[in-house]
Coordinates of C-alpha atoms in Angstrom, one line a residue:
M1 CA -39.5 -8.8 -7.5
G2 CA -38.0 -9.5 -11.1
N3 CA -34.5 -8.9 -11.7
A4 CA -34.2 -7.8 -15.6
L5 CA -31.3 -9.5 -17.7
A6 CA -30.2 -5.9 -19.3
D7 CA -31.5 -2.9 -19.4
P8 CA -34.0 -2.3 -21.8
V9 CA -34.0 -1.8 -25.6
K10 CA -36.3 0.7 -26.9
T11 CA -37.9 -1.5 -29.6
P12 CA -41.0 0.2 -32.7
A13 CA -43.4 -1.8 -29.9
M14 CA -42.3 1.6 -27.1
D15 CA -44.0 4.8 -26.6
F16 CA -42.6 8.0 -26.1
D17 CA -42.6 7.0 -22.3
G18 CA -40.7 4.3 -23.3
I19 CA -43.8 1.8 -22.7
N20 CA -43.2 -1.4 -24.0
T21 CA -46.7 -3.2 -25.4
G22 CA -45.1 -6.4 -25.2
D23 CA -44.2 -6.3 -22.0
T24 CA -48.0 -4.7 -20.3
A25 CA -49.5 -7.2 -22.3
W26 CA -47.8 -9.9 -20.3
M27 CA -47.6 -8.5 -17.2
L28 CA -52.0 -7.3 -17.9
V29 CA -52.7 -11.2 -18.6
S30 CA -49.9 -12.1 -15.0
S31 CA -51.8 -9.6 -12.5
A32 CA -55.3 -11.8 -14.2
L33 CA -53.0 -14.9 -13.5
V34 CA -52.3 -14.0 -9.7
L35 CA -55.4 -13.0 -9.4
L36 CA -57.3 -16.4 -10.3
M37 CA -55.2 -17.9 -6.8
T38 CA -57.4 -16.5 -4.3
P39 CA -60.3 -18.5 -5.6
G40 CA -57.9 -21.4 -6.3
L41 CA -56.5 -21.5 -3.0
A42 CA -60.7 -21.0 -2.0
F43 CA -61.4 -24.5 -3.7
F44 CA -57.8 -25.6 -2.2
Y45 CA -58.9 -25.1 1.0
G46 CA -62.6 -25.4 1.2
G47 CA -62.8 -29.1 0.1
L48 CA -60.2 -30.0 2.6
V49 CA -62.7 -29.0 5.2
R50 CA -65.9 -30.3 6.9
S51 CA -69.0 -30.0 5.0
R52 CA -70.3 -27.7 7.0
N53 CA -67.2 -25.0 6.7
V54 CA -67.1 -25.0 3.1
L55 CA -68.6 -22.0 3.1
N56 CA -66.7 -20.0 5.7
T57 CA -63.6 -21.6 5.1
M58 CA -63.7 -20.5 1.1
M59 CA -64.6 -17.2 2.4
M60 CA -61.5 -17.1 4.0
S61 CA -59.8 -16.3 0.9
L62 CA -62.6 -14.7 -1.4
V63 CA -62.2 -11.6 1.2
L64 CA -59.0 -10.8 1.0
M65 CA -60.3 -9.5 -2.8
A66 CA -63.2 -7.3 -0.7
V67 CA -60.5 -5.8 1.6
V68 CA -56.7 -5.5 0.6
G69 CA -58.4 -4.5 -2.7
V70 CA -59.4 -1.5 -2.0
T71 CA -56.9 -0.9 0.9
W72 CA -54.1 -1.2 -1.0
I73 CA -55.2 1.7 -2.9
L74 CA -55.4 3.6 -0.2
W75 CA -52.3 3.0 1.4
G76 CA -50.9 -0.5 1.2
Y77 CA -49.2 0.2 -1.8
S78 CA -47.9 3.5 -0.3
I79 CA -46.2 1.7 2.4
A80 CA -44.8 -0.8 0.4
F81 CA -42.9 0.8 -2.4
S82 CA -43.3 4.7 -1.9
P83 CA -39.7 6.1 -2.1
D84 CA -38.8 9.2 0.3
S85 CA -37.7 10.7 -2.9
V86 CA -36.1 10.9 -6.0
V87 CA -33.4 12.1 -7.0
R88 CA -33.1 13.7 -11.3
A89 CA -30.1 15.2 -12.8
A90 CA -30.4 17.8 -14.7
D91 CA -32.1 15.8 -18.3
G92 CA -34.5 13.9 -16.0
T93 CA -33.0 10.9 -15.2
V94 CA -33.3 9.3 -12.0
K95 CA -29.9 9.6 -10.2
E96 CA -30.6 8.3 -6.8
V97 CA -33.8 7.1 -5.0
I98 CA -34.2 7.7 -1.0
T99 CA -36.2 5.2 0.6
N100 CA -36.3 4.1 4.6
Q101 CA -35.1 0.7 4.8
F102 CA -38.3 -0.7 6.4
F103 CA -41.3 0.8 4.9
G104 CA -42.6 3.7 2.9
N105 CA -44.3 6.1 3.3
L106 CA -47.6 7.5 2.2
N107 CA -46.8 9.6 -0.6
W108 CA -48.4 7.8 -2.8
F109 CA -51.5 7.3 -0.5
G110 CA -54.6 6.9 -2.8
L111 CA -52.1 6.4 -5.8
T112 CA -51.1 9.5 -5.8
N113 CA -49.2 10.0 -8.1
V114 CA -49.3 6.8 -9.8
A115 CA -49.0 7.2 -13.5
F116 CA -51.6 4.9 -15.5
D117 CA -49.5 6.2 -18.8
K118 CA -46.1 6.1 -17.7
P119 CA -43.4 4.1 -15.7
D120 CA -43.0 3.9 -12.2
P121 CA -39.9 6.8 -10.7
V122 CA -38.0 4.3 -9.1
G123 CA -37.6 2.0 -11.4
Y124 CA -39.0 -0.7 -10.5
A125 CA -40.3 -1.9 -13.6
P126 CA -39.4 0.5 -16.5
T127 CA -41.4 -0.4 -19.6
I128 CA -44.6 -0.6 -17.9
P129 CA -47.3 1.8 -16.2
H130 CA -46.7 2.8 -13.0
Q131 CA -50.5 1.7 -12.2
L132 CA -49.6 -2.0 -14.1
F133 CA -46.9 -2.6 -11.7
M134 CA -49.2 -1.7 -9.0
I135 CA -52.6 -4.1 -9.8
Y136 CA -49.9 -6.7 -10.4
Q137 CA -48.2 -6.2 -7.1
M138 CA -51.7 -5.7 -4.9
M139 CA -52.8 -9.2 -6.2
F140 CA -49.6 -11.2 -4.3
A141 CA -51.0 -8.9 -1.2
I142 CA -54.5 -10.3 -1.6
I143 CA -53.6 -14.1 -1.6
T144 CA -50.7 -14.0 1.1
P145 CA -53.0 -13.6 3.9
A146 CA -55.6 -16.1 2.9
L147 CA -53.1 -18.6 3.7
I148 CA -52.4 -18.0 6.7
S149 CA -56.7 -18.8 7.3
G150 CA -55.7 -21.9 6.6
A151 CA -54.3 -23.0 10.1
I152 CA -57.3 -21.4 11.5
V153 CA -60.3 -22.8 9.7
E154 CA -63.5 -23.9 11.3
R155 CA -63.0 -21.9 14.6
M156 CA -62.3 -18.7 14.3
S157 CA -64.5 -15.7 14.5
F158 CA -65.2 -14.1 11.0
K159 CA -65.5 -10.6 12.5
A160 CA -62.1 -11.2 14.6
Y161 CA -60.3 -12.6 10.6
F162 CA -61.5 -9.6 9.0
W163 CA -60.0 -7.5 11.5
F164 CA -56.8 -9.7 11.7
I165 CA -56.6 -9.9 8.2
L166 CA -56.7 -5.9 7.8
I167 CA -54.7 -5.4 10.2
W168 CA -51.8 -7.9 9.2
S169 CA -52.2 -6.6 5.7
T170 CA -50.8 -3.3 6.7
I171 CA -48.0 -3.7 8.8
I172 CA -46.7 -6.9 8.1
Y173 CA -46.9 -7.6 4.5
S174 CA -46.6 -4.1 2.7
P175 CA -43.3 -3.3 5.5
L176 CA -42.1 -6.4 4.8
A177 CA -43.0 -6.0 0.8
H178 CA -40.5 -3.4 0.7
M179 CA -37.8 -4.8 2.6
V180 CA -37.6 -7.3 0.0
W181 CA -38.4 -5.8 -3.5
G182 CA -38.9 -1.7 -2.3
K183 CA -35.1 -0.5 -2.5
G184 CA -35.5 -1.8 1.2
Y185 CA -32.8 -3.9 4.2
L186 CA -33.7 -7.9 2.4
G187 CA -33.1 -6.4 -0.7
S188 CA -29.4 -4.0 0.3
L189 CA -28.6 -7.2 2.9
G190 CA -27.9 -9.3 -0.8
A191 CA -30.8 -11.7 -0.1
L192 CA -32.7 -12.9 -3.9
D193 CA -36.8 -13.7 -3.3
F194 CA -37.5 -13.8 -7.0
A195 CA -41.7 -13.9 -5.7
G196 CA -42.1 -14.0 -2.3
G197 CA -40.5 -16.5 -0.5
T198 CA -40.3 -14.6 2.5
V199 CA -42.5 -12.2 1.3
V200 CA -45.2 -14.5 0.7
H201 CA -44.3 -17.8 1.9
I202 CA -42.4 -17.9 5.3
S203 CA -44.7 -14.7 6.3
S204 CA -47.7 -16.3 5.6
G205 CA -46.8 -19.7 7.4
V206 CA -44.9 -18.7 10.5
S207 CA -48.5 -16.1 11.4
A208 CA -50.5 -19.4 10.4
V209 CA -48.9 -21.4 13.3
V210 CA -48.7 -18.7 15.6
A211 CA -51.9 -18.1 14.7
A212 CA -53.3 -21.6 15.3
W213 CA -51.5 -21.7 19.1
M214 CA -53.0 -18.5 20.1
I215 CA -56.7 -19.4 18.4
G216 CA -56.2 -23.1 19.9
S217 CA -57.2 -26.3 18.5
R218 CA -61.4 -27.3 17.0
R219 CA -62.4 -28.4 20.2
T220 CA -63.7 -32.2 17.8
Y221 CA -59.8 -32.4 17.4
P222 CA -57.7 -34.9 17.5
N223 CA -60.8 -37.3 19.2
Q224 CA -62.7 -36.6 16.4
P225 CA -61.0 -37.5 12.0
A226 CA -61.8 -34.7 9.9
A227 CA -61.5 -35.6 6.2
P228 CA -61.7 -33.8 3.6
H229 CA -66.1 -33.1 2.1
N230 CA -64.4 -32.9 -1.6
V231 CA -61.8 -33.8 -3.0
P232 CA -62.4 -32.9 -6.4
Y233 CA -62.9 -29.3 -5.0
V234 CA -59.1 -29.6 -3.3
L235 CA -58.0 -30.7 -7.4
L236 CA -59.7 -28.4 -9.0
G237 CA -57.7 -25.9 -6.6
I238 CA -54.7 -27.1 -6.9
G239 CA -55.4 -26.8 -10.7
L240 CA -56.3 -22.9 -10.3
L241 CA -53.3 -22.5 -8.3
F242 CA -51.0 -24.0 -10.8
F243 CA -51.8 -22.2 -13.6
G244 CA -52.1 -18.7 -11.8
W245 CA -48.1 -19.4 -10.7
F246 CA -47.3 -19.2 -13.5
G247 CA -48.0 -15.4 -13.1
F248 CA -47.0 -15.6 -9.7
N249 CA -43.6 -16.3 -11.1
A250 CA -42.9 -15.4 -15.1
G251 CA -44.6 -12.4 -14.1
S252 CA -42.3 -11.8 -11.6
A253 CA -39.6 -10.8 -14.7
L254 CA -42.0 -8.2 -15.2
G255 CA -41.8 -8.4 -19.2
A256 CA -42.5 -10.5 -21.5
N257 CA -38.2 -11.4 -21.8
G258 CA -35.9 -14.2 -21.1
L259 CA -36.0 -14.0 -18.0
A260 CA -39.6 -15.0 -17.7
V261 CA -38.9 -17.9 -19.6
V262 CA -36.5 -18.9 -17.2
A263 CA -39.5 -18.2 -14.2
F264 CA -41.7 -20.1 -16.4
V265 CA -40.3 -23.0 -16.8
S266 CA -38.4 -23.1 -13.2
T267 CA -42.1 -22.8 -12.1
A268 CA -43.7 -26.1 -14.1
V269 CA -40.5 -28.2 -13.6
A270 CA -41.0 -27.9 -10.0
S271 CA -44.0 -28.6 -9.2
C272 CA -44.2 -31.5 -11.2
A273 CA -41.1 -32.8 -9.3
G274 CA -43.0 -32.5 -6.3
G275 CA -45.6 -34.0 -6.9
L276 CA -44.1 -37.3 -7.9
M277 CA -42.2 -37.1 -5.2
W278 CA -44.8 -37.0 -2.9
M279 CA -46.8 -39.2 -4.6
I280 CA -43.6 -41.9 -4.7
L281 CA -42.7 -40.9 -0.8
E282 CA -47.0 -41.9 -0.3
W283 CA -46.6 -45.5 -2.4
V284 CA -43.2 -46.1 -0.3
L285 CA -44.1 -45.0 3.3
R286 CA -47.7 -45.1 3.5
T287 CA -48.8 -47.7 0.5
K288 CA -51.2 -46.3 -1.8
P289 CA -51.0 -42.5 -3.8
T290 CA -53.2 -40.3 -3.0
A291 CA -54.9 -37.6 -5.1
V292 CA -54.5 -34.7 -1.6
G293 CA -51.0 -36.7 -1.7
I294 CA -49.7 -35.7 -5.3
A295 CA -52.0 -32.0 -5.0
S296 CA -49.6 -31.3 -1.9
G297 CA -46.6 -32.3 -3.3
F298 CA -47.8 -30.2 -6.4
L299 CA -48.5 -27.2 -4.4
A300 CA -44.9 -27.8 -1.9
G301 CA -42.9 -27.8 -5.6
L302 CA -44.7 -24.3 -6.2
V303 CA -43.3 -23.2 -3.0
G304 CA -39.9 -23.8 -2.7
I305 CA -39.4 -22.7 -6.4
T306 CA -40.9 -19.1 -5.8
P307 CA -37.6 -17.3 -3.9
A308 CA -35.6 -19.3 -6.6
A309 CA -37.6 -18.8 -9.8
G310 CA -35.7 -16.3 -11.4
F311 CA -31.3 -17.1 -10.6
V312 CA -31.5 -21.3 -10.8
T313 CA -31.2 -23.5 -14.3
P314 CA -33.9 -26.6 -14.8
L315 CA -31.8 -29.5 -13.7
S316 CA -31.7 -27.0 -10.1
A317 CA -35.4 -26.5 -9.6
I318 CA -36.3 -30.1 -10.1
L319 CA -34.1 -31.0 -7.1
I320 CA -35.3 -28.1 -5.7
G321 CA -39.2 -29.3 -6.2
L322 CA -37.7 -33.0 -4.8
I323 CA -36.2 -31.4 -1.9
T324 CA -39.3 -29.2 -0.8
A325 CA -41.7 -32.0 -1.4
T326 CA -39.9 -34.3 0.5
C327 CA -39.9 -32.0 4.0
C328 CA -42.8 -31.0 3.2
F329 CA -45.0 -34.7 3.7
F330 CA -42.1 -35.1 6.5
A331 CA -43.3 -31.9 8.5
V332 CA -46.6 -32.4 7.9
S333 CA -46.4 -35.9 9.2
L334 CA -44.6 -34.2 12.5
R335 CA -47.1 -31.5 12.5
A336 CA -50.1 -34.9 13.0
K337 CA -47.7 -36.6 15.5
L338 CA -47.4 -33.2 18.0
Q339 CA -51.1 -33.3 17.5
F340 CA -50.7 -29.4 16.8
D341 CA -53.9 -28.1 14.9
D342 CA -52.7 -25.7 11.7
S343 CA -55.9 -27.5 10.2
L344 CA -54.9 -28.5 6.7
D345 CA -51.0 -27.9 7.1
T346 CA -49.6 -23.9 6.4
F347 CA -46.6 -24.1 8.1
P348 CA -45.8 -27.7 6.6
V349 CA -46.1 -26.7 3.2
H350 CA -45.4 -22.9 3.3
G351 CA -43.6 -21.8 6.0
V352 CA -41.4 -24.6 5.4
G353 CA -41.5 -24.9 1.8
G354 CA -40.5 -21.4 2.0
T355 CA -37.8 -21.9 3.9
V356 CA -36.2 -24.9 1.9
G357 CA -36.8 -22.7 -1.4
A358 CA -35.1 -20.1 0.4
I359 CA -31.9 -21.7 1.5
L360 CA -31.9 -23.8 -1.8
T361 CA -31.9 -20.6 -3.5
G362 CA -28.2 -19.9 -2.1
I363 CA -26.9 -22.9 -2.9
F364 CA -28.7 -23.3 -7.1
A365 CA -28.7 -19.9 -7.8
T366 CA -26.5 -18.9 -11.1
K367 CA -25.3 -15.7 -12.6
A368 CA -25.4 -18.1 -16.1
V369 CA -29.5 -17.5 -15.4
N370 CA -30.0 -14.5 -14.2
G371 CA -26.8 -11.9 -14.1
A372 CA -29.0 -9.2 -11.6
G373 CA -28.6 -11.9 -9.3
A374 CA -25.6 -13.9 -7.3
D375 CA -23.6 -17.1 -7.2
G376 CA -25.2 -20.1 -5.2
L377 CA -22.9 -22.2 -2.8
I378 CA -22.6 -24.7 -5.9
V379 CA -21.2 -22.7 -8.6
S380 CA -19.4 -20.6 -6.5
G381 CA -17.6 -22.4 -3.6
D382 CA -18.8 -19.5 -1.3
P383 CA -21.6 -19.7 1.7
S384 CA -21.6 -15.8 1.7
L385 CA -25.4 -15.9 -0.8
L386 CA -26.6 -18.9 1.6
G387 CA -25.3 -17.0 4.9
K388 CA -28.2 -14.3 3.4
Q389 CA -30.5 -16.1 2.7
I390 CA -30.8 -17.4 5.9
V391 CA -30.0 -13.8 7.9
A392 CA -32.9 -12.4 5.9
T393 CA -35.6 -15.9 6.2
L394 CA -34.7 -15.6 10.2
I395 CA -35.8 -11.6 10.1
T396 CA -38.9 -12.8 7.9
Y397 CA -39.9 -15.2 11.0
A398 CA -39.2 -12.5 14.3
I399 CA -41.3 -10.0 11.7
A400 CA -44.1 -12.3 10.9
G401 CA -44.0 -14.1 14.6
A402 CA -44.3 -11.2 16.9
G403 CA -46.2 -9.0 14.7
T404 CA -49.2 -11.4 14.3
F405 CA -48.2 -12.2 18.4
I406 CA -49.2 -9.0 18.8
I407 CA -52.3 -8.5 16.4
I408 CA -54.1 -11.7 18.4
K409 CA -53.2 -10.1 21.8
V410 CA -55.1 -7.4 20.8
L411 CA -58.0 -8.4 19.0
S412 CA -58.8 -11.0 21.9
L413 CA -59.1 -7.6 24.6
V414 CA -61.3 -5.9 22.5
M415 CA -63.5 -9.2 20.9
D416 CA -64.3 -13.0 20.7
L417 CA -61.1 -14.4 18.8
R418 CA -63.4 -18.0 18.0
V419 CA -67.4 -18.7 17.2
K420 CA -69.4 -20.5 20.4
P421 CA -68.7 -24.1 20.8
E422 CA -72.6 -24.4 20.4
A423 CA -71.7 -22.4 16.9
E424 CA -68.3 -24.9 15.7
Y425 CA -69.9 -27.6 16.3
Q426 CA -73.0 -26.9 14.0
G427 CA -71.0 -25.3 12.0
L428 CA -69.6 -22.0 11.0
D429 CA -71.1 -21.6 7.5
I430 CA -74.4 -21.5 8.4
N431 CA -73.9 -19.8 12.0
E432 CA -71.7 -17.2 10.7
H433 CA -72.6 -15.9 7.2
G434 CA -76.3 -17.1 7.7
E435 CA -76.1 -19.4 4.5
E436 CA -75.0 -23.3 4.0
G437 CA -72.8 -25.1 1.0
Y438 CA -75.7 -27.9 -0.1
G439 CA -78.7 -27.0 2.2
E440 CA -78.4 -30.4 2.7
E441 CA -77.4 -30.4 7.1
F442 CA -80.1 -28.0 8.9
A443 CA -83.2 -28.0 6.4
A444 CA -84.6 -25.3 8.8
G445 CA -81.9 -22.8 7.4
L446 CA -81.5 -21.4 11.2
S447 CA -78.3 -20.9 13.2
L448 CA -78.5 -21.3 17.1
A449 CA -78.2 -17.9 17.6
E450 CA -81.7 -16.7 15.5
K451 CA -83.0 -20.4 16.9
E452 CA -83.1 -19.0 20.5
G453 CA -83.6 -15.6 19.6

């Protein structure tokens, strides 16, 4: 994650271990910004469901902060980033990093040898403490599985979801992060993914569509309308996501430098372009622009620019935002026509948006912006980078799709994946959590199970 424009130069702001205080400050802020995206997603998804399921839906995002916040420390980070060995020269400098191509090991289990006052020994982020790089990566690991929940809200058992996200984050997310950012196979292939087009958005989008297919539609779908119960929640959510995304993308420069500026600007203009495009499409094709629509456009632009943020010019970022929003808009329309119950359009936005963004990276990337990257099709006329982007995308589809199928299949053998029909009709808030979002639907405050007991 992140590609430095040049080797770090020591300044008075650096201590004896090479840690830069400015970079450290920026990455602390970026880590907090990315964490803010998870409650932002909770509001975004929570506003889109019916009121009787608002707490359950928001919990499906917030629970990741509890689960991955612990498992990442214990084993997730080590699987994602720990190398097999680091070979050093006589003067102590790193000579060679030897690592598995597909997953790390448990050498850093429980943050063993992950220092708080020295950079990591591999060279992921040479100007910030190792534990800071770890905690920044943890925020990505938290929000990625939460994205999947949008496809399966209003019917999945919270117990089954708990075990699903725990296993998914361990055997799908961590290995993918290793393959792309941990000096693994996809990184060595030469595919570019600045901040998570494959690792975050394609993986979660593909997993979401597989999960929705295996669990099945809501019992009321498509016969009963399921309009968003609180559009202001949706707008609050996209505002928090937009704000946090600057840490997501610009923070992936792993320092307070020119590359962070490139990614910051690209993120802003691509999202703005996405919102504008979605609004225009609704205006022209459906006569009225909607608040949910412009929020979806902002999100599509953010998703599309994520893999390209540190590799493209501002004008290219605008084009990426416009193109991604257009593709996502029609993907949402197609999903509705097919009557496939990906409830909150996780695949049409994150899966399609991440795919389009990854491919467009292979078209618009330029070394003039980031010398550590590559020239795409437009700059070089060479389709090799585009081919690498497509290969990386297909591999991610295969890993996420097959992995999710196996996880859900195994879970279905040992527990119920769905709540009971009566609980689904009554709402998951009262039945799965024993509480209500607004205290107005069931005055007694009891679930059906409690009443029958």
